[in-house]
Amino acid sequence: MATVGGVGYAPIAPGTVASAVTAIFLWLVPMSSAGRVVFALGVTLAGTWAADVAERAMARKDPGAIVIDEVAGMALSVLLLPMTAVAVGVAFLLFRIFDVVKPYPCNALQRLPGGVGVMIDDVVAGLYALGVVLVARAVFGVPS
């Protein structure tokens, strides 16, 4: 679960690959708004447990093969958006930027122990991405 079926072992940019797989999944699989909330919450909770177990098994802090955190962050980044290709694509790009740059408090939160530390920076990065898209849509009338 922590490696999302082995996606975390992608030879190049496993976090980006997991985010892209999640974006495509969310765009292609029809879910109600409530379904997306349940999905995001379920991935976040189960992912926290799985990341904790995997981190201990791999004996490393936040190893690159653990990508369930990217799934949770990507799911949160589109939580309140229309599921159009443009909205999902913009959310994907913003999520990856926030996940890589790790603006405060992402950079501090990732130091928390265990699965919480693995997951929380991506959860916040996903919420940052969602916030930017929502503000852009409200202020600039950016279409979906």
Coordinates of C-alpha atoms in Angstrom, one line a residue:
M1 CA 0.0 0.0 0.0
A2 CA 2.8 2.5 0.9
T3 CA 4.4 2.0 -2.5
V4 CA 1.0 2.1 -4.3
G5 CA 1.4 -1.3 -5.8
G6 CA 5.0 -0.8 -6.7
V7 CA 4.7 2.7 -8.3
G8 CA 7.1 3.9 -5.7
Y9 CA 9.8 1.9 -7.3
A10 CA 9.6 3.8 -10.6
P11 CA 13.2 4.5 -11.6
I12 CA 12.7 8.2 -12.1
A13 CA 10.7 10.6 -10.0
P14 CA 8.5 8.1 -8.2
G15 CA 6.6 10.8 -6.4
T16 CA 5.7 12.5 -9.6
V17 CA 4.7 9.2 -11.2
A18 CA 2.4 8.4 -8.2
S19 CA 0.9 11.9 -8.4
A20 CA 0.3 11.6 -12.2
V21 CA -1.3 8.1 -11.7
T22 CA -3.5 9.6 -9.0
A23 CA -4.5 12.6 -11.2
I24 CA -5.4 10.3 -14.1
F25 CA -7.3 8.0 -11.8
L26 CA -9.3 10.9 -10.2
W27 CA -10.0 12.4 -13.6
L28 CA -11.1 9.1 -15.2
V29 CA -13.1 7.5 -12.4
P30 CA -16.4 9.2 -11.8
M31 CA -16.9 10.0 -8.1
S32 CA -19.3 12.3 -6.4
S33 CA -18.0 15.1 -4.2
A34 CA -18.7 12.9 -1.2
G35 CA -16.9 10.0 -2.8
R36 CA -13.8 12.2 -3.3
V37 CA -13.9 13.2 0.3
V38 CA -14.1 9.6 1.4
F39 CA -11.3 8.6 -0.9
A40 CA -9.0 11.4 0.3
L41 CA -9.7 10.7 3.9
G42 CA -9.4 7.0 3.5
V43 CA -6.0 7.3 1.6
T44 CA -4.7 9.7 4.2
L45 CA -5.7 7.6 7.2
A46 CA -4.7 4.2 5.7
G47 CA -1.6 5.8 4.2
T48 CA -0.4 7.1 7.5
W49 CA -0.6 3.6 8.9
A50 CA 1.0 2.1 5.8
A51 CA 3.8 4.7 5.7
D52 CA 4.6 4.1 9.3
V53 CA 4.9 0.3 8.8
A54 CA 6.9 0.7 5.6
E55 CA 9.3 3.3 7.1
R56 CA 10.1 0.9 9.9
A57 CA 10.5 -2.0 7.6
M58 CA 12.8 -0.1 5.3
A59 CA 14.7 1.3 8.3
R60 CA 14.8 4.8 6.8
K61 CA 13.1 8.1 7.4
D62 CA 10.6 8.8 4.5
P63 CA 12.2 6.5 1.8
G64 CA 11.4 7.5 -1.8
A65 CA 9.6 4.3 -2.4
I66 CA 6.8 5.4 -0.1
V67 CA 4.4 7.3 -2.4
I68 CA 1.1 6.9 -0.7
D69 CA 1.6 10.5 0.6
E70 CA 1.6 11.8 -3.0
V71 CA -1.7 10.0 -3.5
A72 CA -3.2 11.7 -0.5
G73 CA -1.8 15.1 -1.4
M74 CA -3.0 14.9 -5.0
A75 CA -6.5 13.7 -3.9
L76 CA -6.7 16.8 -1.6
S77 CA -5.5 19.2 -4.3
V78 CA -8.6 18.5 -6.4
L79 CA -11.1 17.9 -3.6
L80 CA -13.3 20.9 -4.3
L81 CA -12.6 21.4 -8.0
P82 CA -14.6 20.4 -11.1
M83 CA -12.9 17.3 -12.5
T84 CA -11.9 18.7 -15.8
A85 CA -8.6 18.1 -17.5
V86 CA -7.5 21.7 -16.9
A87 CA -8.4 21.8 -13.2
V88 CA -6.8 18.4 -12.5
G89 CA -3.7 19.4 -14.6
V90 CA -3.2 22.7 -12.8
A91 CA -3.8 21.1 -9.4
F92 CA -1.2 18.4 -10.4
L93 CA 1.4 21.1 -11.3
L94 CA 0.8 23.2 -8.2
F95 CA 0.9 20.1 -5.9
R96 CA 4.2 19.0 -7.4
I97 CA 5.7 22.5 -6.9
F98 CA 4.5 22.7 -3.3
D99 CA 5.6 19.1 -2.6
V100 CA 9.1 19.8 -4.0
V101 CA 9.6 23.3 -2.6
K102 CA 8.0 22.4 0.8
P103 CA 7.0 25.9 2.0
Y104 CA 6.4 26.4 5.7
P105 CA 5.0 24.5 7.5
C106 CA 5.6 21.5 5.1
N107 CA 9.4 21.6 5.7
A108 CA 8.9 21.5 9.5
L109 CA 6.0 19.0 9.6
Q110 CA 7.9 16.4 7.6
R111 CA 10.2 16.0 10.6
L112 CA 7.4 14.5 12.7
P113 CA 8.0 10.8 13.4
G114 CA 6.6 7.8 11.6
G115 CA 3.7 7.8 9.1
V116 CA 2.5 11.2 10.3
G117 CA 5.8 12.8 9.2
V118 CA 5.7 11.0 5.9
M119 CA 2.2 12.1 5.1
I120 CA 1.7 15.5 6.6
D121 CA 3.9 17.6 4.3
D122 CA 2.1 16.2 1.2
V123 CA -1.3 16.7 2.8
V124 CA -0.4 20.4 3.4
A125 CA 1.1 20.7 -0.1
G126 CA -2.2 19.4 -1.5
L127 CA -4.2 21.8 0.5
Y128 CA -1.9 24.7 -0.6
A129 CA -2.5 23.7 -4.3
L130 CA -6.2 23.5 -3.8
G131 CA -6.2 26.9 -2.1
V132 CA -4.3 28.5 -4.9
V133 CA -6.6 27.1 -7.6
L134 CA -9.7 28.2 -5.6
V135 CA -8.4 31.7 -5.1
A136 CA -7.4 32.0 -8.8
R137 CA -10.9 30.9 -9.8
A138 CA -12.6 33.3 -7.4
V139 CA -10.3 36.4 -8.0
F140 CA -9.5 36.0 -11.7
G141 CA -12.5 34.0 -12.8
V142 CA -10.2 31.3 -14.2
P143 CA -12.4 28.8 -16.0
S144 CA -12.1 25.1 -15.4

